[in-house]
Each structure stands twice: as structure tokens, then as C-alpha cells.
């Protein structure tokens, strides 16, 4: 997949009339191995790349305007093991490769690891406990424990209300 778009900076009135472009490319894969109706393994991954060739224009301060060129990339890979009809567990790995030029340049590439345990109460709801270990920059570590309840309401393909 490749999308070419006009950069938002080129829409700003202070930017000259030349075209500012960024290209977004990405791909995703899903692999499923189903043992039976009650369990199996799903592996998902996605990769993206953004290539910029434009100008960063700050509407509040024209002195901060600067070229915005460079490439950023990212990937995630997750595996989910469905133990039975009501329980599943999984692991997810996220990695970003930051751009080395432009207003958001960085020489640090953040990484996050997450594990989860989910109870599937019904086809309409789930309760998930998730732990994430994130290193968003070289000096910080973010450990998060999340309890999530998710419910779906309304008509869908299996049931019309």
C-alpha cells in the first residue's frame, strides 16, 4: 500500500506554492492456526514507513519553520493463544525507528512489550488484564497495568434487533 498526500504544512498560507509530499507505505499479515472451535493461535503483524519531503511550518512562530525530510518506520508483532472458549493470552512487541531529521528527529528508537490475559464472558463482552513495559526515551521507563472491560451493543450480522 502506498499513499501520496499533500503535507499539511503546504496548506499553510506562509508556505510557498511548491508541493510538499509525504509517502506512506505499509503492510500487514495475519496467520491463524485453529485447533478446534474453542482454541488456536493468531499471529498479527504490521509494518509502516513514512517518507517526508516537506516543510514544517509553525503558525504561532515563523522562526521555527524548518525543512521536514526523512523516513520513520515502525512495526508490531503480536501472538494470541486462545486457550479455550473463554480464555486467551497474548504477547505484543512494538518498535519505532525515529526519523533522524526534521522537527521530531531523534536518535532513540522506542520499544514496548505487552502481555495480556483476557476472559471472554460472551460474544458481546470481555475483561482484559494487560501489562506493558515501554521505553519511550532513553531516560524513562513506563510500566502500565490496565484492566479493561469491553462491551458491544447493537445489531450485527448474527443477530438483528
mmCIF file of C-alpha atoms in Angstrom, residues 26-96:
data_model
loop_
_atom_site.group_PDB
_atom_site.id
_atom_site.type_symbol
_atom_site.label_atom_id
_atom_site.label_comp_id
_atom_site.label_asym_id
_atom_site.label_seq_id
_atom_site.Cartn_x
_atom_site.Cartn_y
_atom_site.Cartn_z
ATOM 1 C CA UNK A 26 2.589 -0.208 4.978
ATOM 2 C CA UNK A 27 1.675 -3.835 5.066
ATOM 3 C CA UNK A 28 0.088 -6.258 7.453
ATOM 4 C CA UNK A 29 -0.176 -10.019 7.849
ATOM 5 C CA UNK A 30 -2.395 -12.334 9.857
ATOM 6 C CA UNK A 31 -1.669 -16.021 10.467
ATOM 7 C CA UNK A 32 -4.239 -18.203 12.211
ATOM 8 C CA UNK A 33 -3.986 -21.808 13.332
ATOM 9 C CA UNK A 34 -7.276 -23.068 14.753
ATOM 10 C CA UNK A 35 -7.142 -26.323 16.735
ATOM 11 C CA UNK A 36 -10.874 -26.606 17.042
ATOM 12 C CA UNK A 37 -13.801 -24.291 17.711
ATOM 13 C CA UNK A 38 -12.548 -23.452 21.177
ATOM 14 C CA UNK A 39 -8.876 -22.588 20.705
ATOM 15 C CA UNK A 40 -5.935 -21.765 18.490
ATOM 16 C CA UNK A 41 -3.156 -19.295 17.747
ATOM 17 C CA UNK A 42 -3.307 -15.965 15.893
ATOM 18 C CA UNK A 43 -0.197 -14.011 14.891
ATOM 19 C CA UNK A 44 -0.595 -10.465 13.551
ATOM 20 C CA UNK A 45 1.998 -8.007 12.345
ATOM 21 C CA UNK A 46 2.109 -4.632 10.678
ATOM 22 C CA UNK A 47 4.941 -2.577 9.219
ATOM 23 C CA UNK A 48 4.773 1.039 8.092
ATOM 24 C CA UNK A 49 7.113 3.637 6.676
ATOM 25 C CA UNK A 50 6.568 7.377 6.265
ATOM 26 C CA UNK A 51 8.906 9.260 3.920
ATOM 27 C CA UNK A 52 8.602 13.054 4.184
ATOM 28 C CA UNK A 53 9.814 15.764 1.842
ATOM 29 C CA UNK A 54 8.259 18.984 3.037
ATOM 30 C CA UNK A 55 8.387 21.951 5.354
ATOM 31 C CA UNK A 56 7.346 22.166 8.995
ATOM 32 C CA UNK A 57 5.514 25.492 9.398
ATOM 33 C CA UNK A 58 4.655 26.675 12.890
ATOM 34 C CA UNK A 59 1.662 29.058 12.650
ATOM 35 C CA UNK A 60 2.478 30.625 16.018
ATOM 36 C CA UNK A 61 6.182 31.271 15.386
ATOM 37 C CA UNK A 62 7.580 31.571 11.827
ATOM 38 C CA UNK A 63 11.130 31.381 13.239
ATOM 39 C CA UNK A 64 10.525 27.689 13.974
ATOM 40 C CA UNK A 65 9.870 26.822 10.300
ATOM 41 C CA UNK A 66 12.276 24.182 9.015
ATOM 42 C CA UNK A 67 12.584 21.507 6.351
ATOM 43 C CA UNK A 68 10.855 18.267 7.273
ATOM 44 C CA UNK A 69 12.524 15.434 5.426
ATOM 45 C CA UNK A 70 13.389 11.920 6.435
ATOM 46 C CA UNK A 71 11.950 8.490 6.991
ATOM 47 C CA UNK A 72 10.235 6.996 10.045
ATOM 48 C CA UNK A 73 9.410 3.305 10.345
ATOM 49 C CA UNK A 74 7.510 1.139 12.768
ATOM 50 C CA UNK A 75 6.464 -2.450 13.325
ATOM 51 C CA UNK A 76 4.385 -4.505 15.707
ATOM 52 C CA UNK A 77 4.092 -8.268 16.073
ATOM 53 C CA UNK A 78 1.590 -9.939 18.370
ATOM 54 C CA UNK A 79 0.676 -13.506 19.160
ATOM 55 C CA UNK A 80 -2.573 -14.541 20.815
ATOM 56 C CA UNK A 81 -3.199 -18.042 22.136
ATOM 57 C CA UNK A 82 -6.843 -18.920 22.685
ATOM 58 C CA UNK A 83 -6.780 -21.441 25.494
ATOM 59 C CA UNK A 84 -10.475 -22.329 25.278
ATOM 60 C CA UNK A 85 -13.780 -20.602 24.522
ATOM 61 C CA UNK A 86 -13.489 -18.182 27.437
ATOM 62 C CA UNK A 87 -9.760 -17.506 27.945
ATOM 63 C CA UNK A 88 -6.933 -16.170 25.786
ATOM 64 C CA UNK A 89 -3.458 -14.841 26.447
ATOM 65 C CA UNK A 90 -1.013 -12.937 24.290
ATOM 66 C CA UNK A 91 2.195 -11.012 23.784
ATOM 67 C CA UNK A 92 2.864 -7.910 21.644
ATOM 68 C CA UNK A 93 6.132 -6.256 20.579
ATOM 69 C CA UNK A 94 6.173 -2.653 19.227
ATOM 70 C CA UNK A 95 9.233 -0.899 17.770
ATOM 71 C CA UNK A 96 9.629 2.545 16.167
#
